[in-house]
Every structure is written in structure tokens, then in C-alpha cells.
Coordinates of C-alpha atoms in Angstrom, one line a residue:
Chain A
M1044 CA 97.4 105.1 94.7
V1045 CA 93.9 106.3 94.9
L1046 CA 94.0 106.8 91.3
G1047 CA 94.8 103.3 90.0
T1048 CA 98.3 103.4 88.1
Y1049 CA 98.6 105.7 85.1
K1050 CA 100.9 107.8 83.3
E1051 CA 99.7 111.3 82.5
A1052 CA 97.3 113.8 84.2
L1053 CA 95.9 116.7 82.6
S1054 CA 93.2 118.7 81.7
A1055 CA 91.3 118.6 77.5
R1056 CA 88.3 119.5 76.2
S1057 CA 87.5 118.3 72.3
T1058 CA 88.0 122.0 70.0
D1059 CA 85.0 120.4 67.4
K1060 CA 82.4 123.2 68.7
Q1061 CA 79.4 120.3 67.4
I1062 CA 80.9 117.8 69.7
Q1063 CA 81.3 120.8 72.9
K1064 CA 78.0 121.5 72.7
I1065 CA 76.5 118.4 72.9
S1066 CA 78.5 116.2 75.4
Q1067 CA 78.6 116.0 78.9
D1068 CA 82.4 117.8 80.0
G1069 CA 85.0 118.1 77.4
G1070 CA 84.1 115.8 74.6
I1071 CA 86.8 113.5 75.6
V1072 CA 85.0 109.6 74.5
S1073 CA 83.7 111.0 72.2
A1074 CA 86.1 112.9 70.5
L1075 CA 88.5 110.1 70.5
L1076 CA 85.9 107.9 69.6
S1077 CA 85.4 109.7 67.0
F1078 CA 89.0 110.4 65.9
A1079 CA 89.8 106.4 67.0
L1080 CA 87.2 105.2 64.0
D1081 CA 88.2 107.0 61.1
E1082 CA 92.1 106.6 61.6
K1083 CA 90.6 103.1 61.9
I1084 CA 91.8 102.5 65.5
I1085 CA 88.8 100.9 65.9
D1086 CA 86.2 99.2 63.1
G1087 CA 83.8 100.5 65.5
A1088 CA 82.3 101.3 69.3
V1089 CA 79.6 100.3 71.9
V1090 CA 78.0 102.4 73.1
S1091 CA 75.0 103.4 75.2
G1092 CA 73.0 104.7 72.8
P1093 CA 70.0 106.4 72.7
G1094 CA 66.5 103.4 74.2
K1095 CA 62.5 103.1 73.6
D1096 CA 62.3 106.2 76.4
M1097 CA 63.6 109.1 76.5
W1098 CA 66.8 108.8 79.1
K1099 CA 67.0 105.2 79.1
P1100 CA 70.3 104.6 77.4
E1101 CA 70.5 101.1 75.4
P1102 CA 74.3 99.7 74.5
M1103 CA 74.7 100.1 70.4
V1104 CA 77.4 98.8 68.7
A1105 CA 77.7 102.5 66.7
M1106 CA 79.9 102.6 62.8
S1107 CA 80.1 106.2 62.3
S1108 CA 81.0 109.1 64.3
D1109 CA 77.1 110.5 64.2
E1110 CA 76.3 107.1 66.0
I1111 CA 78.6 108.1 68.3
L1112 CA 77.5 111.7 68.8
A1113 CA 74.3 110.8 68.6
A1114 CA 75.1 108.8 71.6
A1115 CA 76.9 111.4 73.4
G1116 CA 76.3 113.2 76.7
T1117 CA 76.0 110.9 80.6
K1118 CA 73.1 108.9 81.5
Y1119 CA 73.1 108.6 85.2
T1120 CA 70.8 104.7 84.5
F1121 CA 72.1 101.5 83.8
S1122 CA 73.5 100.6 80.1
P1123 CA 75.1 97.5 80.3
N1124 CA 77.4 97.8 77.3
V1125 CA 79.2 95.0 78.1
F1126 CA 76.5 92.9 76.6
M1127 CA 77.3 94.7 73.1
L1128 CA 80.8 93.1 73.1
K1129 CA 80.2 90.1 71.6
Q1130 CA 77.8 91.2 69.5
A1131 CA 79.9 93.8 68.1
A1132 CA 82.1 90.8 67.1
R1133 CA 79.8 87.7 66.5
Q1134 CA 77.1 90.2 64.2
Y1135 CA 79.2 93.0 63.3
G1136 CA 81.9 91.2 62.7
L1137 CA 84.5 93.9 64.0
E1138 CA 88.0 92.8 64.7
K1139 CA 89.1 96.3 66.6
I1140 CA 86.4 97.3 69.0
G1141 CA 86.2 100.0 71.5
T1142 CA 83.8 100.9 73.9
V1143 CA 83.2 103.7 76.9
A1144 CA 82.7 101.3 80.6
I1145 CA 82.2 102.5 84.0
P1146 CA 84.5 101.5 86.3
C1147 CA 82.4 97.8 86.8
Q1148 CA 81.8 97.1 83.4
T1149 CA 85.6 98.0 83.2
M1150 CA 86.3 95.5 85.9
G1151 CA 83.7 93.0 84.1
I1152 CA 85.8 93.4 80.2
R1153 CA 89.2 92.4 82.1
K1154 CA 88.2 89.9 83.9
M1155 CA 87.3 88.6 80.9
Q1156 CA 91.0 89.1 79.6
S1157 CA 92.4 88.0 81.5
Y1158 CA 90.2 84.9 82.2
P1159 CA 87.8 84.4 79.5
F1160 CA 86.0 80.6 80.7
G1161 CA 83.7 80.2 77.8
V1162 CA 84.0 83.7 76.0
R1163 CA 85.8 83.0 72.5
F1164 CA 87.3 85.4 70.8
V1165 CA 86.6 88.7 72.1
A1166 CA 88.7 89.5 74.3
D1167 CA 91.5 90.1 71.9
K1168 CA 89.5 91.9 69.8
I1169 CA 89.1 95.0 72.1
A1170 CA 91.8 97.5 70.8
L1171 CA 90.6 100.5 73.3
L1172 CA 88.2 100.6 76.3
L1173 CA 87.7 104.7 77.8
G1174 CA 86.7 103.9 81.3
I1175 CA 84.6 106.8 83.1
Y1176 CA 85.0 108.4 86.7
C1177 CA 82.2 107.2 87.9
M1178 CA 80.2 107.7 92.7
E1179 CA 77.8 105.4 91.9
N1180 CA 74.8 104.4 89.0
F1181 CA 70.9 104.9 89.4
P1182 CA 68.2 102.8 88.6
F1183 CA 65.5 104.4 86.4
A1184 CA 63.0 104.3 88.3
S1185 CA 64.7 106.5 90.6
L1186 CA 66.1 108.8 87.9
Q1187 CA 61.9 109.1 87.3
T1188 CA 61.1 109.7 90.6
F1189 CA 63.6 112.8 90.9
I1190 CA 63.0 114.6 87.9
S1191 CA 59.7 113.8 88.1
E1192 CA 58.2 113.3 91.2
K1193 CA 60.5 116.0 93.5
M1194 CA 61.9 117.9 90.6
G1195 CA 58.3 118.5 89.2
V1196 CA 59.0 118.0 85.5
S1197 CA 58.5 115.8 82.5
P1198 CA 61.4 113.6 81.4
E1199 CA 61.0 114.8 77.9
L1200 CA 61.8 117.2 78.5
V1201 CA 64.8 117.6 80.6
E1202 CA 68.3 118.2 77.9
K1203 CA 70.7 117.7 79.8
M1204 CA 71.7 115.7 83.5
D1205 CA 74.4 116.0 85.4
I1206 CA 75.8 115.9 88.6
G1207 CA 77.9 119.0 90.3
K1208 CA 78.7 120.9 93.4
G1209 CA 76.1 118.9 95.3
K1210 CA 74.1 118.3 93.5
F1211 CA 71.8 117.0 91.1
W1212 CA 70.5 119.0 88.2
I1213 CA 68.2 118.8 85.0
Y1214 CA 68.9 121.6 82.0
T1215 CA 65.5 122.1 79.6
A1216 CA 65.1 124.3 77.0
D1217 CA 64.5 126.9 79.2
D1218 CA 64.8 126.4 82.6
E1219 CA 68.0 125.2 85.2
L1220 CA 66.7 123.2 88.7
S1221 CA 68.7 120.7 91.0
I1222 CA 68.6 118.8 94.4
P1223 CA 70.6 118.4 96.6
L1224 CA 72.8 114.8 96.1
K1225 CA 71.6 114.7 100.1
E1226 CA 67.9 113.6 98.7
T1227 CA 69.1 111.4 95.2
H1228 CA 71.4 109.3 98.5
G1229 CA 69.4 106.0 99.0
Y1230 CA 67.8 105.7 95.6
E1231 CA 71.0 104.4 93.6
Q1232 CA 71.8 100.5 92.7
S1233 CA 73.3 98.6 96.6
G1234 CA 75.7 96.6 93.9
C1235 CA 77.1 100.8 93.9
K1236 CA 78.6 100.5 97.9
V1237 CA 81.5 98.2 97.3
C1238 CA 82.6 99.2 94.6
L1239 CA 86.2 100.5 95.8
D1240 CA 87.0 101.9 92.0
Y1241 CA 85.8 105.9 90.9
V1242 CA 88.1 106.6 88.1
A1243 CA 88.0 103.3 85.7
E1244 CA 91.4 102.6 87.0
L1245 CA 91.7 99.8 85.0
A1246 CA 90.6 101.2 81.3
D1247 CA 93.2 101.9 78.4
L1248 CA 92.5 106.0 79.4
S1249 CA 90.2 107.1 81.9
T1250 CA 88.5 110.5 81.6
G1251 CA 85.4 112.6 83.3
S1252 CA 84.5 116.0 84.5
V1253 CA 85.9 116.0 88.0
G1254 CA 88.9 118.5 88.5
S1255 CA 89.3 120.1 85.6
P1256 CA 87.0 123.2 85.0
D1257 CA 83.3 123.4 83.4
G1258 CA 83.5 122.5 80.1
W1259 CA 86.8 120.7 80.5
S1260 CA 87.4 117.1 81.5
T1261 CA 90.0 115.8 83.2
V1262 CA 92.2 113.8 81.3
L1263 CA 94.6 110.2 83.2
T1264 CA 95.8 108.1 80.3
R1265 CA 97.5 104.2 81.5
T1266 CA 98.5 101.6 79.8
D1267 CA 99.9 102.6 75.9
A1268 CA 97.1 102.1 74.0
G1269 CA 95.2 104.8 75.7
E1270 CA 98.3 107.3 75.5
N1271 CA 99.2 106.3 71.2
V1272 CA 94.8 107.6 70.8
F1273 CA 95.3 110.4 72.7
K1274 CA 99.1 112.0 71.6
L1275 CA 97.4 110.8 68.0
A1276 CA 94.6 112.7 68.4
V1277 CA 96.3 115.7 70.3
D1278 CA 98.2 116.1 67.9
A1279 CA 95.9 116.7 64.9
G1280 CA 94.0 119.5 66.8
L1281 CA 91.4 117.9 67.9
I1282 CA 91.8 117.5 71.6
E1283 CA 93.5 120.5 73.7
T1284 CA 95.1 120.1 77.1
K1285 CA 96.3 122.5 79.8
P1286 CA 98.3 121.1 82.5
M1287 CA 96.6 119.5 85.6
A1288 CA 98.2 121.9 87.8
D1289 CA 97.4 124.5 86.2
V1290 CA 93.9 123.9 86.9
K1291 CA 90.5 125.0 89.2
P1292 CA 90.0 122.6 91.3
G1293 CA 92.8 120.5 90.4
L1294 CA 93.5 116.9 91.2
G1295 CA 93.5 117.2 95.0
L1296 CA 90.0 117.0 94.2
L1297 CA 89.6 113.5 92.2
E1298 CA 92.2 112.2 94.3
K1299 CA 89.8 114.1 97.8
L1300 CA 86.7 111.5 95.7
A1301 CA 88.4 108.5 94.2
K1302 CA 89.1 108.1 98.3
D1303 CA 85.9 108.9 99.8
K1304 CA 84.5 106.0 97.4
K1305 CA 87.0 103.7 98.4
T1306 CA 86.8 105.1 102.1
K1307 CA 82.9 104.5 102.4
N1308 CA 83.1 100.6 100.1
Q1309 CA 85.6 99.4 102.3
K1310 CA 83.8 100.5 105.1
T1311 CA 80.5 98.8 103.4
I1312 CA 82.9 95.4 102.3
D1313 CA 83.8 95.4 106.1
E1314 CA 80.2 95.2 107.3
R1315 CA 79.1 92.6 104.7
I1316 CA 82.0 90.3 105.5
A1317 CA 81.2 90.3 108.9
M1318 CA 76.9 89.7 108.6
G1319 CA 78.5 86.5 106.6
L1320 CA 78.0 88.2 103.2
P1321 CA 79.5 87.0 100.4
V1322 CA 81.6 90.4 98.4
P1323 CA 84.7 89.7 95.9
Y1324 CA 86.8 91.8 97.8
K1325 CA 89.5 91.8 101.0
A1326 CA 88.6 92.7 104.7
S1327 CA 90.8 96.3 105.3
T1328 CA 92.2 94.2 107.9
E1329 CA 93.4 92.2 105.7
K1330 CA 95.0 94.6 102.9
E1331 CA 98.1 95.7 102.9
D1332 CA 97.4 98.7 100.9
P1333 CA 93.5 100.6 102.2
L1334 CA 92.6 101.6 99.5
A1335 CA 93.9 99.1 97.2
N1336 CA 90.6 97.6 94.2
Y1337 CA 90.3 93.9 96.2
Chain B
M216 CA 95.6 69.7 96.8
L217 CA 97.7 72.5 96.3
A218 CA 100.7 70.8 98.0
R219 CA 100.1 67.4 95.0
I220 CA 100.1 70.6 91.8
K221 CA 102.7 72.3 93.3
K222 CA 104.4 68.9 93.1
F223 CA 103.4 67.8 90.2
L224 CA 104.9 70.3 88.5
G225 CA 108.0 71.1 90.3
M226 CA 107.7 74.0 92.1
E227 CA 109.1 73.1 95.5
A228 CA 111.2 75.9 97.8
K229 CA 114.1 76.2 95.0
P230 CA 117.8 75.8 96.7
A231 CA 119.3 78.4 98.6
E232 CA 123.1 78.7 96.5
E233 CA 121.2 79.6 93.5
K234 CA 121.0 83.4 94.7
E235 CA 125.2 83.6 95.4
V236 CA 126.0 83.1 91.3
P237 CA 127.2 86.3 89.9
M238 CA 125.2 87.6 86.9
E239 CA 127.8 86.6 84.6
E240 CA 128.0 82.8 85.3
K241 CA 124.5 82.5 86.0
K242 CA 123.6 83.5 82.8
V243 CA 125.4 80.9 80.9
A244 CA 124.6 78.4 83.7
S245 CA 120.8 79.0 83.1
N246 CA 120.8 78.6 79.4
E247 CA 122.7 75.3 80.3
E248 CA 120.5 74.8 82.8
V249 CA 116.6 75.3 81.0
E250 CA 118.3 72.7 77.9
K251 CA 119.4 70.2 80.5
V252 CA 116.4 70.2 82.0
A253 CA 114.4 70.3 78.7
E254 CA 116.7 67.5 77.5
E255 CA 115.4 65.6 81.3
K256 CA 112.5 66.5 82.2
P257 CA 109.8 64.9 80.2
K258 CA 106.8 66.5 78.6
P259 CA 103.5 65.4 80.5
R260 CA 102.6 64.0 79.4
I261 CA 98.3 64.2 79.0
G262 CA 95.4 61.8 77.9
Y263 CA 91.8 62.6 76.4
I264 CA 89.0 60.8 78.0
H265 CA 85.7 61.6 76.6
L266 CA 82.5 60.4 78.5
S267 CA 79.2 61.9 78.4
G268 CA 79.7 65.3 75.9
C269 CA 79.9 66.4 73.2
T270 CA 82.9 66.5 71.7
G271 CA 82.5 70.4 72.2
D272 CA 85.6 70.7 74.4
V273 CA 87.9 69.0 72.2
M274 CA 86.9 70.7 69.1
S275 CA 87.4 73.7 70.5
L276 CA 90.8 72.7 72.3
T277 CA 91.9 72.1 68.2
E278 CA 90.8 75.6 67.4
N279 CA 94.2 76.7 68.7
Y280 CA 96.0 76.4 66.1
D281 CA 98.3 79.1 66.3
I282 CA 100.5 75.9 69.3
L283 CA 98.6 73.4 69.0
A284 CA 101.9 71.7 67.4
P285 CA 103.7 73.3 69.1
L286 CA 102.4 71.7 71.8
L287 CA 101.0 68.3 70.9
T288 CA 104.5 67.6 69.3
E289 CA 107.2 69.8 71.9
M290 CA 105.2 70.4 75.0
V291 CA 103.2 67.6 76.2
D292 CA 102.9 63.7 75.1
I293 CA 99.6 63.3 74.5
V294 CA 99.7 58.9 75.1
Y295 CA 95.8 58.3 75.2
G296 CA 92.7 59.5 74.2
Q297 CA 90.1 57.8 71.6
T298 CA 91.0 59.8 68.4
L299 CA 93.8 60.2 69.3
V300 CA 96.1 57.4 71.0
D301 CA 95.8 53.7 69.5
R302 CA 95.6 52.8 72.7
W303 CA 93.6 50.7 74.5
D304 CA 94.3 50.8 77.9
I305 CA 94.7 53.8 80.2
P306 CA 98.6 54.4 81.5
E307 CA 99.9 56.4 83.8
M308 CA 99.6 60.1 83.0
D309 CA 99.7 63.9 84.4
I310 CA 97.0 65.8 83.5
A311 CA 93.9 63.7 82.2
L312 CA 91.1 65.4 81.0
V313 CA 87.6 65.2 81.3
E314 CA 85.8 66.2 78.9
G315 CA 82.4 64.9 79.7
S316 CA 79.7 64.3 82.5
V317 CA 79.4 60.6 84.2
C318 CA 76.6 58.1 83.5
L319 CA 75.9 56.7 87.2
Q320 CA 74.0 53.7 84.8
D321 CA 77.5 53.3 82.4
E322 CA 79.2 51.2 84.2
H323 CA 82.1 51.2 82.2
S324 CA 81.9 55.3 82.2
L325 CA 82.6 55.0 86.1
H326 CA 85.3 52.5 86.2
E327 CA 87.2 54.5 83.4
L328 CA 86.8 57.5 85.6
K329 CA 87.7 55.3 88.9
E330 CA 91.2 54.6 87.2
V331 CA 91.4 57.4 85.9
R332 CA 92.1 59.3 89.1
E333 CA 94.2 56.3 90.3
K334 CA 96.8 57.1 87.0
A335 CA 96.3 60.6 86.3
G336 CA 98.2 63.5 88.7
L337 CA 95.8 66.1 88.1
V338 CA 92.7 64.5 87.2
V339 CA 90.9 68.1 85.1
A340 CA 87.5 68.6 84.3
Y341 CA 87.8 69.9 80.9
G342 CA 84.7 72.0 79.7
S343 CA 80.8 72.7 81.3
C344 CA 79.8 68.7 81.3
A345 CA 83.0 67.5 83.0
A346 CA 82.4 70.1 86.0
T347 CA 79.1 71.4 86.4
G348 CA 76.6 68.0 84.4
C349 CA 75.9 71.2 82.1
F350 CA 72.6 70.0 80.1
T351 CA 73.4 66.4 80.6
R352 CA 72.0 67.7 84.3
Y353 CA 68.7 67.6 82.3
S354 CA 68.5 64.0 81.5
R355 CA 65.4 61.5 82.6
G356 CA 66.4 58.4 80.8
G357 CA 63.8 57.1 77.8
Q358 CA 65.7 57.6 75.4
Q359 CA 65.7 55.2 72.9
A360 CA 70.2 53.1 72.3
Q361 CA 69.8 53.3 76.2
P362 CA 67.1 54.0 78.7
A363 CA 68.2 52.7 81.7
H364 CA 70.6 56.2 81.2
E365 CA 68.7 59.1 82.6
S366 CA 71.4 60.4 85.3
F367 CA 74.6 62.0 84.5
V368 CA 76.9 63.7 87.3
P369 CA 79.4 66.0 87.1
I370 CA 82.7 63.4 87.6
A371 CA 83.7 65.7 90.9
D372 CA 80.4 63.7 92.2
V373 CA 82.4 60.5 91.8
V374 CA 86.2 61.2 91.9
K375 CA 88.4 63.5 93.7
V376 CA 88.8 66.6 91.1
D377 CA 92.3 68.9 90.6
L378 CA 91.0 71.4 88.0
A379 CA 88.0 72.6 86.7
I380 CA 87.5 74.7 83.9
P381 CA 84.1 75.7 82.9
G382 CA 82.8 76.5 79.0
C383 CA 80.5 75.3 76.4
P384 CA 82.6 74.9 75.7
P385 CA 86.2 76.4 77.3
S386 CA 87.6 78.8 75.1
P387 CA 90.4 78.4 72.6
E388 CA 91.4 81.0 74.6
I389 CA 91.7 79.9 77.8
I390 CA 93.2 76.3 77.3
A391 CA 95.9 77.9 75.8
K392 CA 95.9 79.8 79.1
T393 CA 95.0 76.5 81.3
V394 CA 98.4 74.9 79.0
V395 CA 100.7 77.6 79.3
A396 CA 100.6 78.2 83.4
V397 CA 100.5 74.3 83.8
L398 CA 103.1 74.2 82.0
N399 CA 104.9 76.9 83.8
G400 CA 104.2 75.8 86.9
D401 CA 101.8 79.2 87.5
M402 CA 100.2 78.3 90.6
D403 CA 97.8 82.2 90.6
Y404 CA 96.7 81.8 87.7
L405 CA 95.4 78.9 88.2
Q406 CA 93.7 78.8 91.5
P407 CA 90.6 80.3 90.4
M408 CA 90.7 77.0 88.5
M409 CA 91.4 75.5 92.1
D410 CA 88.4 77.4 93.5
L411 CA 85.9 76.7 91.1
V412 CA 86.1 72.5 91.6
G413 CA 83.5 72.9 94.7
Y414 CA 80.8 74.8 92.3
T415 CA 79.1 71.4 90.7
E416 CA 75.6 73.3 91.1
A417 CA 75.9 76.0 88.9
C418 CA 73.1 77.8 86.8
G419 CA 71.3 80.8 85.1
C420 CA 69.9 81.4 88.6
D421 CA 73.1 81.5 90.1
L422 CA 73.0 85.4 89.4
Q423 CA 69.6 86.0 91.0
L424 CA 70.7 83.9 94.3
K425 CA 74.4 85.2 94.9
V426 CA 74.8 88.1 92.7
V427 CA 71.7 90.5 92.7
N428 CA 70.2 88.8 95.6
Q429 CA 73.3 89.3 97.6
A430 CA 73.0 92.6 96.6
L431 CA 76.0 93.1 94.4
C432 CA 74.7 93.5 91.3
I433 CA 75.7 96.5 88.9
A434 CA 74.1 96.1 85.6
C435 CA 77.5 95.4 83.5
G436 CA 76.4 92.7 81.2
T437 CA 79.3 90.5 81.4
C438 CA 76.9 87.9 82.1
A439 CA 75.0 87.9 79.0
M440 CA 77.4 88.6 77.7
A441 CA 79.3 85.2 78.5
C442 CA 75.7 83.1 78.4
Q443 CA 76.6 81.1 75.4
T444 CA 73.0 79.7 75.3
R445 CA 71.6 83.4 75.0
A446 CA 69.8 82.6 78.0
L447 CA 70.6 86.4 79.8
D448 CA 69.2 89.3 78.8
M449 CA 69.3 92.7 80.9
T450 CA 65.7 93.6 81.8
N451 CA 66.6 97.0 84.3
G452 CA 70.2 96.0 83.5
R453 CA 69.5 92.9 85.2
P454 CA 71.0 89.2 84.7
E455 CA 66.9 87.5 83.2
L456 CA 67.5 83.9 82.8
N457 CA 64.8 81.8 80.4
E458 CA 64.7 79.1 81.6
D459 CA 64.2 77.1 79.2
R460 CA 67.8 78.4 77.1
C461 CA 70.0 77.8 79.8
V462 CA 71.7 74.6 79.9
K463 CA 73.1 74.9 83.1
C464 CA 76.9 75.5 82.9
G465 CA 78.1 77.7 85.0
I466 CA 79.6 80.6 82.8
C467 CA 77.2 83.3 83.8
Y468 CA 78.3 83.3 87.4
T469 CA 82.0 81.8 86.6
Q470 CA 82.8 85.8 84.8
C471 CA 81.1 88.2 86.2
P472 CA 83.3 90.0 88.5
R473 CA 81.7 90.5 90.7
S474 CA 81.4 86.1 91.0
W475 CA 85.3 86.2 92.1
W476 CA 87.2 89.1 91.9
P477 CA 91.3 88.8 90.5
M478 CA 93.1 91.5 90.4
E479 CA 96.2 90.6 91.1
R480 CA 96.7 88.7 87.6
I481 CA 94.8 91.7 85.9
K482 CA 97.7 93.9 86.9
K483 CA 100.5 91.5 85.6
D484 CA 97.9 91.1 82.2
T485 CA 97.6 95.2 82.3
G486 CA 101.2 96.4 84.1
L487 CA 99.0 98.4 85.6

């Protein structure tokens, strides 16, 4: 299963005009976290909030819908959100924590839940884990390089960034610029090159733009917790959905990208193992399913 | 070692005829069997050995309020332990939980540890002092009561250890999960703890040496969350160690998703 275990795949978007305006694609994460907060499914959410530097996010605990919306939109650089989970439990005293995580963060959280060696009373407080699709992540200095040096724009002027149609895009107040992704390759962090997960396979629900039309997101519900909150939000009219079969480019593209990432990175894993370098995954020759995340 | 643990837990291959029993009969039979086994099979005898540690580990054990009473009364027999059992000589036991590192200048501790090794089926380095030395690694002697006591080492430096459960202290949950796994003979769950036996030279710099330098770090922040002394911060997406605060417990590296990756267990736990 190249997309991991999931219950249902749908194309969806938030019906809230404000979320539609500021969110990356369908605004699923913003809509679900706000909804879960309002419905007391979660007490607060660990999100990637705005940091001191423009476009350099910091993990934060959002306690209101406004704070969640302030953190909307994709940031293409590090925000070590898992770091903040303990603070959410300890300093904020949250009993039910929601969070949004890229695949590697999802892996850190799930490992902590299965083997909480030194992490006291945090594992059971993760009430909602929303995953977002991720091909790779960039150090902040890499982003500065694309934007300032390659595109000639001051990062402060950038209102939105996006990756799509084989390009890295930036939008300023009166302009939209792009560079081909082949110019950004080589600037991603190397830890991403052994990652076998594109679609946050271990999240309660995963979402991202790939597979759906502009302004919509592809949603994979995975666990009961993820399915439950999604259905409630749909029933409440906060999220509208379309069957995946009715939208273009469709699930096939998502499967292709997930497979490409796994195939490419499994090759890197094999090369590392051949060099005697440590890597926590198996060589392709040892695996039953070459696309499995182990 | 695996064979020893399996033997201890009674996990040798089951008789083949079991498969041929029809379901209905088997159900009845197995219910009876369970009762019979519960009566016949003695509860695991557990000893708690306290060497050079701060008692935090046993405090963490007692935080399992929900299961502690049935655990102590119904599931296991505590046969040895300061404050727990009125007994001076070390009896034969199935599992020895050893808290604390061993002081090489303390003849009594060395002797006790060696005797425990002889009398226990499984020796568990319980908590980071026993597993990695933890903060006792920084001892240099000269303290008033015992000026000559200067070297405190993980117990695996002196005796053979079967399982290591790091943590300063280990979380109450991992203790409960481990006890349940031992009682169920769930060797898959215990495997990482067997693998951690060799990890005795822990240090916050492991992240730099074994993760960042090895091009594995992905800026998830799990290490900084796990750090029990706030010795780790995340700077530009990488763990940054404050050596003054690091106690060498090894939790940051143990908890990192790029040090070892228990996918099968996670799938089992999440149903994904």
C-alpha cells in the first residue's frame, strides 16, 4: 500500500471563506483543528506559528481558533513541533492535544507512544494527529537562497509560497514568480533523503494538495479518531467534499509521487547500507514489500 | 540471551496437537487451561536492587497507581527490595530490577550485584543510572562521606545484563508496558530493550555524532521533547546540547525516530 492504511480518500475544502483565503490549499488542517477546539475534542493544538523572522516558523501551542488561523499556510522550513508537545502537556496543562505534523514528526510521535521510555504522561494526551504530505524540507537558509538570490525578492515581501506543477512559487502583493524544482534540489536537508513516507502514513488523518484541484485538498482518513473528527466537521458544514473519482488529477498522482519518493529514497538507503553508514531502515533486499516504511 | 529469556517466559514451541482440537472444545479447554496455568505456574518472582541511584526510578514505578495493586499482589511476587520486603539475604528470583549504577570502590555494591546476577533469571538495568551511568558518570570522588568513591559505572560494565530500560526516570508507562510484555512473553516488544543493553556510553552528543553527522536528522524535535533535564534545544532545526545540563541518560537518542524504528509495533498499536 503506497499510501499506507486508510479508510477513505476524498477531495475536500473548508467552507469558511476566511480559511479559504489564508490557507495553503483546502484549509483542512486549519478547519479541523479549529473545529476540534470548538467542540472540545482537543484542549489546544501544537502548530507551526509565526516566528521572529518572516517565514521562519516556531512551534507554538494554539489555544483559540484565531491562533490556529494565524498559523495557517505551509512553511517550507523546519518547525520542530514534537518539541512542543511536552510543553503543551506540562506548562499548558492540556489533557487532549491536537497537532499537525509532517511524516517524520508523525514517526517521532508514534514511536514515543509505543515506547515512551523517558516521556512521562504525554503519549496518552495526543488526541488528534493530523499529517501533511511532504516530499522534503528545506533549511531556512536554503529558502533565503531561492528567494533572495535566485528570485531576487526580499523574503519580507513574500505573502505565500507554494510547490506545484514542478515549480517553487512565491507570491508577493503584485507579482508571482517561480523557479523549476530542479533548481531547489540539492538544497533540501539530507535527512529527508532516507524518508519512506510521503503521505504521513501514521497520522490519524493525512492531507495535502496533491490529487485535488486548486483550492482543494486530498484527505485520507486513517484512524477512528481521524475519521470521527472529519465526519463531524463535514456534518457541521465546515468542510465540503467530493469523491476522489470525480476530481482531477486524482489519487493516481498522489500514488505516483508517494511511490517515486519511496523508490528514490530506498535507493539512498541501500547505498548508505552498502557504505556501512547507519540508517534505521532495511535494505530493499531484506524487505517483503519494497514500499513499506521500515 | 534470547533463548534464556524465552525459556524463562515459557515461550518454547507449543505442542502441535493444539491445532487439531475443534474450536468449541478448544475454547473450553483453553479456559480450563488458563485457570490451571494460573494456579500451577508460579508468579514471577521479582527483586528490586537499589545501587547508586536517587530512588526516582522506584518512584516512577509506584506512579502506576492503576495497575500497581494488582501488579504487586496478583501478578508478581516481590521477593527482595529495600523498604518493600523484610529480607536481608538475596533469594533466587526470576527478574531483578536493578536501579542505580555500581560504585567500583563499594565492595558491598559489587558483591550484591554479582550475587544478584547469579540468583536472577533476568537482570534488568532499570533506569538510566543502571543502563548508562547517567548523572553518576560525572562523579570524581572527594565527597565527605566516602571520599574514595569516585567511579560509578553502568551495571553492564560489571555483569551481564539482559534488558535495559533507560530514562531518568523511565516513564511510568514504559514500566507498565514492559511488565505486561514480560508477563505475556511478548518478545517483540522487549527486543529494543535487549538491543539497548549495549548502549552504555550515552551522551547528548550522540545526536550530533550518530544522527546529525550521519545525515539522518529531520528536525522533528522528538529529542528535545524527550530530554528530561532540558539540556536540548532546537536551533535552526537541529538539536543543540547544553552540556552543563546533560546527564548522559541517553533518552534523546533512544527516543529519536532515526536511531531505531519500531514500525511493526507501531502498526500493531495504531492498527494502521
